[in-house]
CSV table of C-alpha atoms and ligand atoms in Angstrom, one decimal:
chain,number,residue,atom,x,y,z
A,1,MET,CA,18.8,-11.8,26.4
A,2,PRO,CA,19.3,-11.8,22.6
A,3,ARG,CA,21.6,-9.0,21.5
A,4,ILE,CA,19.3,-7.3,19.0
A,5,ARG,CA,21.0,-4.9,16.6
A,6,PRO,CA,20.8,-1.4,18.1
A,7,GLU,CA,19.0,0.1,15.1
A,8,ILE,CA,16.3,-2.6,15.4
A,9,GLU,CA,15.9,-2.4,19.1
A,10,PRO,CA,13.6,0.7,19.2
A,11,LEU,CA,11.1,-0.8,16.7
A,12,LYS,CA,7.9,-2.4,17.7
A,13,PRO,CA,7.1,-5.7,16.1
A,14,TYR,CA,4.4,-5.4,13.4
A,15,LEU,CA,1.7,-7.3,15.3
A,16,GLY,CA,-1.3,-5.8,13.6
A,17,GLY,CA,-4.7,-5.6,15.3
A,18,PRO,CA,-7.4,-8.1,16.0
A,19,GLY,CA,-9.1,-9.7,12.9
A,20,ILE,CA,-12.8,-10.2,12.2
A,21,GLU,CA,-13.3,-13.5,14.2
A,22,GLU,CA,-11.3,-12.2,17.1
A,23,VAL,CA,-13.3,-9.0,17.4
A,24,ALA,CA,-16.5,-10.9,17.1
A,25,ARG,CA,-15.4,-13.2,19.9
A,26,LEU,CA,-13.8,-10.5,22.2
A,27,TYR,CA,-16.8,-8.1,22.1
A,28,GLY,CA,-19.6,-10.5,21.4
A,29,VAL,CA,-20.6,-8.8,18.2
A,30,ARG,CA,-22.0,-10.6,15.2
A,31,ASP,CA,-21.6,-8.0,12.5
A,32,VAL,CA,-18.0,-6.9,12.1
A,33,ALA,CA,-16.7,-4.4,9.5
A,34,LYS,CA,-13.0,-4.6,9.0
A,35,LEU,CA,-12.0,-1.2,7.6
A,36,SER,CA,-8.4,-1.1,8.8
A,37,ALA,CA,-6.1,-2.4,6.2
A,38,ASN,CA,-7.2,-1.0,2.8
A,39,GLU,CA,-8.2,-4.4,1.4
A,40,THR,CA,-11.0,-4.8,-1.1
A,41,PRO,CA,-14.1,-5.9,0.8
A,42,LEU,CA,-15.0,-8.3,-2.1
A,43,ALA,CA,-13.9,-11.9,-2.4
A,44,PRO,CA,-11.6,-12.9,-5.2
A,45,PHE,CA,-13.5,-13.7,-8.5
A,46,PRO,CA,-15.0,-17.2,-8.5
A,47,GLU,CA,-12.7,-18.2,-11.3
A,48,VAL,CA,-9.7,-17.2,-9.3
A,49,GLN,CA,-10.9,-19.1,-6.3
A,50,GLU,CA,-11.3,-22.2,-8.5
A,51,VAL,CA,-7.7,-22.0,-9.8
A,52,ILE,CA,-6.4,-21.6,-6.2
A,53,ALA,CA,-8.3,-24.7,-5.1
A,54,ALA,CA,-7.0,-26.7,-8.1
A,55,ALA,CA,-3.4,-25.5,-7.5
A,56,ALA,CA,-3.5,-26.9,-4.0
A,57,ALA,CA,-2.8,-30.4,-5.3
A,58,ASP,CA,0.7,-29.4,-6.3
A,59,ILE,CA,2.0,-27.6,-3.3
A,60,ASN,CA,4.3,-30.5,-2.3
A,61,ARG,CA,6.7,-28.7,-4.9
A,62,TYR,CA,8.5,-25.5,-4.3
A,63,PRO,CA,7.0,-22.6,-6.2
A,64,ASP,CA,8.5,-21.5,-9.6
A,65,LEU,CA,11.3,-19.2,-8.4
A,66,ARG,CA,11.3,-17.3,-11.7
A,67,CYS,CA,7.4,-16.9,-11.9
A,68,VAL,CA,7.6,-17.8,-15.6
A,69,ASP,CA,3.9,-18.0,-16.4
A,70,LEU,CA,3.0,-14.9,-14.4
A,71,THR,CA,5.9,-12.9,-15.9
A,72,GLU,CA,4.7,-13.7,-19.4
A,73,ALA,CA,1.2,-12.6,-18.6
A,74,MET,CA,2.2,-9.5,-16.7
A,75,SER,CA,4.6,-8.5,-19.4
A,76,LYS,CA,1.7,-8.3,-21.8
A,77,ALA,CA,-0.6,-6.6,-19.3
A,78,VAL,CA,2.0,-3.9,-18.3
A,79,GLY,CA,3.6,-3.6,-21.8
A,80,VAL,CA,7.2,-4.3,-20.7
A,81,PRO,CA,9.5,-7.2,-21.4
A,82,GLY,CA,9.6,-9.9,-18.8
A,83,GLU,CA,13.1,-8.9,-17.5
A,84,PHE,CA,11.6,-5.6,-16.3
A,85,LEU,CA,9.4,-7.4,-13.7
A,86,TRP,CA,10.2,-8.7,-10.3
A,87,PHE,CA,7.7,-10.4,-8.1
A,88,GLY,CA,7.7,-10.6,-4.3
A,89,ALA,CA,5.6,-11.8,-1.4
A,90,GLY,CA,3.6,-8.6,-1.4
A,91,SER,CA,5.1,-5.4,-2.6
A,92,SER,CA,6.1,-4.8,1.0
A,93,ALA,CA,8.6,-7.7,0.7
A,94,LEU,CA,10.2,-6.0,-2.3
A,95,LEU,CA,10.3,-2.6,-0.5
A,96,THR,CA,12.1,-4.3,2.3
A,97,ASN,CA,14.5,-6.1,0.0
A,98,THR,CA,15.3,-2.8,-1.6
A,99,ALA,CA,16.1,-1.3,1.8
A,100,ARG,CA,18.4,-4.2,2.6
A,101,ALA,CA,20.2,-3.9,-0.7
A,102,LEU,CA,20.6,-0.1,-0.5
A,103,GLY,CA,21.1,0.6,3.2
A,104,GLY,CA,24.0,0.4,5.5
A,105,PRO,CA,26.0,2.8,7.7
A,106,GLY,CA,26.6,6.2,6.3
A,107,ARG,CA,23.6,6.1,4.0
A,108,SER,CA,20.1,7.7,4.2
A,109,PHE,CA,16.6,7.0,2.9
A,110,VAL,CA,14.2,9.8,2.2
A,111,TYR,CA,10.4,9.4,2.4
A,112,PRO,CA,7.3,11.4,3.2
A,113,TRP,CA,5.7,11.3,6.6
A,114,PRO,CA,3.0,10.3,7.5
A,115,SER,CA,3.2,7.6,4.8
A,116,PHE,CA,3.3,3.8,4.6
A,117,VAL,CA,4.6,2.7,7.9
A,118,MET,CA,7.0,0.1,6.3
A,119,TYR,CA,9.3,2.9,5.0
A,120,ARG,CA,10.2,3.7,8.6
A,121,VAL,CA,10.7,0.1,9.5
A,122,ASN,CA,12.7,-0.5,6.3
A,123,ALA,CA,15.1,2.3,7.1
A,124,ALA,CA,15.8,0.6,10.4
A,125,LEU,CA,16.1,-2.8,8.9
A,126,GLY,CA,18.4,-1.5,6.2
A,127,GLY,CA,20.5,0.2,8.8
A,128,ALA,CA,20.2,3.6,7.0
A,129,GLU,CA,19.4,7.0,8.5
A,130,ALA,CA,15.7,7.9,8.1
A,131,VAL,CA,15.0,11.3,6.6
A,132,GLU,CA,11.3,11.9,7.0
A,133,VAL,CA,9.8,14.7,5.1
A,134,PRO,CA,6.6,16.1,6.5
A,135,LEU,CA,3.5,16.3,4.3
A,136,ASP,CA,2.4,19.8,3.3
A,137,GLU,CA,-0.6,21.6,4.9
A,138,THR,CA,-3.0,19.8,2.5
A,139,HIS,CA,-1.7,16.4,3.8
A,140,SER,CA,0.0,15.9,0.4
A,141,VAL,CA,3.6,14.7,-0.3
A,142,ASP,CA,5.8,17.8,-0.4
A,143,LEU,CA,7.8,17.0,-3.5
A,144,GLU,CA,9.9,20.2,-3.3
A,145,ALA,CA,10.9,19.4,0.3
A,146,MET,CA,11.6,15.8,-0.7
A,147,SER,CA,14.0,17.0,-3.5
A,148,GLU,CA,15.7,19.3,-1.0
A,149,ALA,CA,16.0,16.4,1.5
A,150,ILE,CA,18.0,14.2,-0.8
A,151,ARG,CA,21.7,14.3,0.2
A,152,ALA,CA,24.9,12.9,-1.3
A,153,ASP,CA,24.5,9.8,1.0
A,154,THR,CA,20.8,9.2,0.0
A,155,THR,CA,20.6,5.8,-1.7
A,156,LEU,CA,16.9,5.3,-1.7
A,157,VAL,CA,13.7,7.4,-1.9
A,158,TYR,CA,10.2,6.0,-1.3
A,159,LEU,CA,7.5,8.1,-3.0
A,160,CYS,CA,4.0,6.9,-2.2
A,161,ASN,CA,1.5,8.1,-4.8
A,162,PRO,CA,-1.4,8.2,-3.9
A,163,ASN,CA,-0.1,8.6,-0.3
A,164,ASN,CA,-1.2,6.1,2.4
A,165,PRO,CA,-2.7,7.1,4.9
A,166,THR,CA,-3.9,10.5,3.6
A,167,GLY,CA,-5.2,9.4,0.1
A,168,THR,CA,-3.6,12.5,-1.6
A,169,TYR,CA,-2.2,12.4,-5.1
A,170,ARG,CA,0.5,14.1,-7.0
A,171,THR,CA,0.0,14.5,-10.8
A,172,GLN,CA,2.2,12.6,-13.2
A,173,ASP,CA,3.8,15.9,-14.3
A,174,GLU,CA,4.8,16.7,-10.7
A,175,VAL,CA,6.2,13.2,-10.2
A,176,ARG,CA,8.1,13.3,-13.4
A,177,LYS,CA,9.7,16.7,-12.4
A,178,PHE,CA,10.7,15.2,-9.1
A,179,VAL,CA,12.2,12.1,-10.7
A,180,GLU,CA,14.1,14.2,-13.2
A,181,GLN,CA,15.7,16.2,-10.3
A,182,ALA,CA,16.7,13.1,-8.4
A,183,PRO,CA,20.4,12.1,-8.6
A,184,GLU,CA,21.1,9.2,-11.0
A,185,ASP,CA,22.6,7.0,-8.2
A,186,THR,CA,19.6,7.4,-5.9
A,187,VAL,CA,17.0,4.8,-6.4
A,188,VAL,CA,13.5,6.2,-6.4
A,189,VAL,CA,10.7,3.7,-5.7
A,190,LEU,CA,7.4,5.0,-7.0
A,191,ASP,CA,5.0,3.1,-4.7
A,192,GLU,CA,1.7,2.8,-6.6
A,193,ALA,CA,-0.1,0.3,-4.3
A,194,TYR,CA,-3.4,2.3,-4.9
A,195,VAL,CA,-2.9,3.3,-8.5
A,196,GLU,CA,-6.0,1.4,-9.7
A,197,PHE,CA,-8.3,3.6,-7.6
A,198,VAL,CA,-7.1,7.0,-8.9
A,199,GLN,CA,-9.7,9.2,-10.4
A,200,ALA,CA,-7.7,12.4,-10.9
A,201,GLU,CA,-5.8,11.1,-14.0
A,202,SER,CA,-6.7,8.3,-16.4
A,203,SER,CA,-3.3,6.7,-16.3
A,204,SER,CA,0.0,6.6,-14.6
A,205,GLN,CA,3.3,7.4,-16.4
A,206,ALA,CA,5.4,5.8,-13.7
A,207,VAL,CA,6.2,2.8,-15.9
A,208,SER,CA,7.5,5.0,-18.7
A,209,MET,CA,9.6,6.9,-16.1
A,210,ALA,CA,11.1,3.5,-15.1
A,211,LEU,CA,11.8,2.6,-18.7
A,212,GLU,CA,13.6,5.9,-19.2
A,213,ARG,CA,15.6,5.9,-16.0
A,214,PRO,CA,17.6,3.1,-14.4
A,215,ASN,CA,17.2,4.6,-10.9
A,216,VAL,CA,13.4,4.5,-11.0
A,217,VAL,CA,11.3,1.5,-10.1
A,218,VAL,CA,7.6,1.2,-9.7
A,219,ALA,CA,6.0,-0.9,-6.9
A,220,ARG,CA,2.5,-2.4,-7.4
A,221,THR,CA,0.5,-5.0,-5.7
A,222,PHE,CA,-2.3,-7.7,-6.1
A,223,SER,CA,-3.4,-7.0,-2.5
A,224,LYS,CA,-5.7,-4.1,-3.1
A,225,ILE,CA,-8.1,-4.0,-6.1
A,226,TYR,CA,-7.3,-7.5,-7.2
A,227,GLY,CA,-8.4,-8.9,-3.8
A,228,LEU,CA,-5.5,-11.2,-3.1
A,229,ALA,CA,-4.0,-9.7,0.1
A,230,GLY,CA,-4.1,-13.0,1.9
A,231,LEU,CA,-1.9,-14.7,-0.7
A,232,ARG,CA,0.9,-12.0,-0.6
A,233,ILE,CA,2.0,-11.1,-4.1
A,234,GLY,CA,3.2,-7.8,-5.5
A,235,TYR,CA,5.7,-6.7,-8.1
A,236,PHE,CA,8.3,-4.1,-9.1
A,237,ILE,CA,8.8,-2.7,-12.6
A,238,GLY,CA,12.2,-1.5,-13.4
A,239,GLN,CA,15.3,-1.8,-15.6
A,240,PRO,CA,16.8,-5.3,-15.6
A,241,ASP,CA,20.2,-4.2,-14.3
A,242,THR,CA,18.6,-2.3,-11.4
A,243,LEU,CA,16.3,-5.2,-10.5
A,244,TYR,CA,19.2,-7.6,-10.7
A,245,SER,CA,21.1,-5.6,-8.1
A,246,LEU,CA,18.1,-5.3,-5.8
A,247,ARG,CA,17.3,-9.0,-6.1
A,248,LYS,CA,20.6,-9.9,-4.4
A,249,ALA,CA,18.8,-9.1,-1.1
A,250,GLN,CA,15.8,-11.4,-1.8
A,251,ILE,CA,15.0,-14.5,0.2
A,252,PRO,CA,14.3,-17.2,-2.4
A,253,PHE,CA,11.0,-19.0,-2.9
A,254,THR,CA,8.9,-16.4,-1.0
A,255,VAL,CA,6.3,-16.0,-3.9
A,256,ASN,CA,4.2,-19.0,-3.2
A,257,ALA,CA,2.6,-21.1,-5.9
A,258,LEU,CA,-1.0,-20.3,-5.1
A,259,ALA,CA,-0.2,-16.6,-5.2
A,260,GLN,CA,1.3,-16.9,-8.7
A,261,THR,CA,-1.6,-19.0,-10.0
A,262,ALA,CA,-4.2,-16.6,-8.5
A,263,ALA,CA,-2.5,-13.5,-9.8
A,264,LEU,CA,-2.3,-14.9,-13.3
A,265,ALA,CA,-6.0,-15.8,-13.3
A,266,ALA,CA,-7.0,-12.4,-11.8
A,267,LEU,CA,-5.5,-10.6,-14.8
A,268,ASP,CA,-8.2,-12.0,-17.0
A,269,PHE,CA,-11.0,-9.7,-15.8
A,270,PRO,CA,-10.3,-6.1,-16.6
A,271,GLU,CA,-14.0,-5.3,-16.9
A,272,ARG,CA,-14.7,-6.5,-13.4
A,273,MET,CA,-11.8,-4.3,-12.2
A,274,ALA,CA,-13.7,-1.4,-13.7
A,275,GLU,CA,-16.7,-2.4,-11.7
A,276,ARG,CA,-14.7,-2.5,-8.5
A,277,TYR,CA,-13.3,0.9,-9.2
A,278,GLU,CA,-16.8,2.2,-9.6
A,279,MET,CA,-18.0,0.6,-6.4
A,280,ASN,CA,-15.1,2.1,-4.6
A,281,ARG,CA,-15.9,5.6,-5.9
A,282,ARG,CA,-19.5,5.2,-4.8
A,283,GLY,CA,-18.3,4.3,-1.4
A,284,VAL,CA,-15.9,7.3,-1.3
A,285,GLU,CA,-18.9,9.6,-2.2
A,286,GLN,CA,-21.0,8.0,0.5
A,287,LEU,CA,-18.4,8.5,3.2
A,288,GLU,CA,-17.1,11.9,2.1
A,289,SER,CA,-20.6,13.3,1.9
A,290,ALA,CA,-21.5,11.8,5.3
A,291,PHE,CA,-18.3,13.5,6.8
A,292,GLU,CA,-19.4,16.8,5.2
A,293,ASP,CA,-23.0,16.6,6.6
A,294,ARG,CA,-21.6,15.9,10.0
A,295,GLY,CA,-18.9,18.6,9.9
A,296,ILE,CA,-16.1,16.1,10.2
A,297,GLU,CA,-12.8,17.3,8.7
A,298,TYR,CA,-11.5,14.9,6.0
A,299,VAL,CA,-9.0,14.8,3.1
A,300,PRO,CA,-10.6,14.1,-0.3
A,301,THR,CA,-9.2,10.8,-1.4
A,302,GLN,CA,-7.9,9.2,-4.6
A,303,THR,CA,-7.8,5.8,-3.0
A,304,ASN,CA,-9.9,3.2,-1.2
A,305,PHE,CA,-9.5,4.9,2.2
A,306,ILE,CA,-10.1,8.3,3.8
A,307,TRP,CA,-8.1,10.2,6.2
A,308,PHE,CA,-10.3,12.1,8.7
A,309,ARG,CA,-10.1,14.0,11.9
A,310,LEU,CA,-11.6,12.1,14.8
A,311,GLY,CA,-10.7,14.7,17.4
A,312,PRO,CA,-8.8,14.8,20.7
A,313,LYS,CA,-10.2,11.5,21.9
A,314,THR,CA,-9.2,9.5,18.8
A,315,SER,CA,-7.8,6.5,20.7
A,316,ASP,CA,-10.9,6.2,22.9
A,317,ALA,CA,-13.2,6.5,19.9
A,318,ILE,CA,-11.2,3.8,17.9
A,319,GLN,CA,-11.6,1.5,20.9
A,320,ALA,CA,-15.3,2.2,21.2
A,321,LEU,CA,-15.8,1.6,17.5
A,322,LEU,CA,-13.9,-1.7,17.9
A,323,GLU,CA,-16.2,-2.8,20.7
A,324,ARG,CA,-19.2,-2.2,18.3
A,325,GLY,CA,-17.5,-4.3,15.6
A,326,THR,CA,-16.0,-1.6,13.4
A,327,ILE,CA,-12.3,-2.0,13.0
A,328,ILE,CA,-10.2,1.1,12.2
A,329,ARG,CA,-6.8,1.0,13.7
A,330,LEU,CA,-4.3,3.5,12.6
A,331,MET,CA,-4.1,6.9,14.1
A,332,ILE,CA,-1.7,9.8,14.2
A,333,GLY,CA,-2.7,12.5,16.7
A,334,GLU,CA,-6.3,13.5,16.1
A,335,TRP,CA,-6.4,11.9,12.6
A,336,THR,CA,-7.3,8.4,11.6
A,337,ARG,CA,-8.0,6.3,8.5
A,338,VAL,CA,-11.0,4.3,7.4
A,339,THR,CA,-11.0,1.9,4.4
A,340,VAL,CA,-13.9,2.1,2.1
A,341,GLY,CA,-16.0,-1.0,2.4
A,342,THR,CA,-19.2,-2.4,0.9
A,343,ARG,CA,-22.3,-0.2,1.2
A,344,ALA,CA,-23.4,-2.2,4.3
A,345,GLU,CA,-20.0,-1.9,5.9
A,346,ASN,CA,-19.9,1.9,5.2
A,347,ASP,CA,-23.4,2.2,6.7
A,348,LYS,CA,-22.3,0.3,9.8
A,349,PHE,CA,-19.2,2.4,10.2
A,350,LEU,CA,-21.2,5.6,9.9
A,351,ALA,CA,-23.9,4.4,12.4
A,352,ASP,CA,-21.2,3.3,14.9
A,353,LEU,CA,-19.3,6.5,14.4
A,354,GLY,CA,-22.4,8.6,15.2
A,355,ARG,CA,-23.0,6.7,18.4
A,356,VAL,CA,-19.3,6.8,19.5
A,357,LEU,CA,-18.9,10.5,18.8
A,358,ALA,CA,-22.0,11.1,20.9
A,359,GLU,CA,-20.5,9.1,23.8
A,360,VAL,CA,-16.8,9.9,24.0
B,401,LIG,C1,1.6,2.3,0.2
B,401,LIG,C2,1.7,0.9,0.3
B,401,LIG,N1,2.6,0.2,-0.3
B,401,LIG,C3,2.8,-1.1,-0.2
B,401,LIG,C4,1.9,-1.8,0.5
B,401,LIG,C5,2.1,-3.3,0.6
B,401,LIG,O1,1.2,-4.1,0.1
B,401,LIG,P1,1.5,-5.7,-0.1
B,401,LIG,O2,2.7,-6.0,0.7
B,401,LIG,O3,0.3,-6.3,0.5
B,401,LIG,O4,1.7,-5.9,-1.6
B,401,LIG,C6,0.8,-1.2,1.1
B,401,LIG,C7,-0.1,-2.0,2.0
B,401,LIG,O5,-1.0,-1.6,2.6
B,401,LIG,C8,0.7,0.2,1.1
B,401,LIG,O6,-0.3,0.8,1.7
């Protein structure tokens, strides 16, 4: 038997659930709505698909390790010099690199819980003690409790805003106050994977917090509103010295050439991003008002997913939904999460949910 590191042994491999084709095959359903992973339901823009196809001819070469073209374009888009950017194979790769760089025996990581499942995995991979801070009674990140949980040995804090899986949001003033209280030698990762969907405030100040403080970095991704989840690309924004230190834990050449080309092309369509934002908000309204009509408890969302209470038979209901072709996977106790889909996918989910709740 392999002698797995003791801190890794209790983890379950991240195997994910069945995809669209597999569900169709397994349960003999033609119409499948995958509402389990918070992806956008829309295909990448046609122009982006074209550059991906064209870039295929050059993939006998290793990708540009320094992501030069993308860095230049992002630097303009985000308004920071290129040295303040670090790309990874999805922001989750960067979150993991950060854990590898900052973990080790006698160190702790603080993060909210429930939150993004990779924080828990990263604490184990980083060999650090996990300090999980429960959400408050409104399913929101409890920033006061997070501040109190930071100890002298805390080298890393993950702060997910809006929070996955609950969709709750802390204002920029609240986040700033938290960041100001954090010790200067504790890295605070402001994970903004869903920032483009936020309605509560018109803009995030996380980047300016990172520019002001060497211990603050911002994590963002092309996997959500940009529609590039399958290519794996995300980025950190932070001060060059901080990013330089964290990069020591990075595996080289993981940001592939197609991902770099596609991300660069995707930046050209801000007006279509606005359309996607609007479409998502319409979907949120559709689902939230359906939950309200049916008396289903839910948490109002600032994202492209909704946390709702499925009840004591959550796991049976999720399985029954799967057999009807609606994929929602994650659950914690009586609660689960559904990703906002297209109008047709949301209709299917609501129809299937109605039938399943009548049966289980
Ligand atoms: C809160 C949060 N952060 C980061 C990620 C990672 O996204 P990716 O690795 O696709 O960039 C996700 C993905 O679901 C997420 O929910």
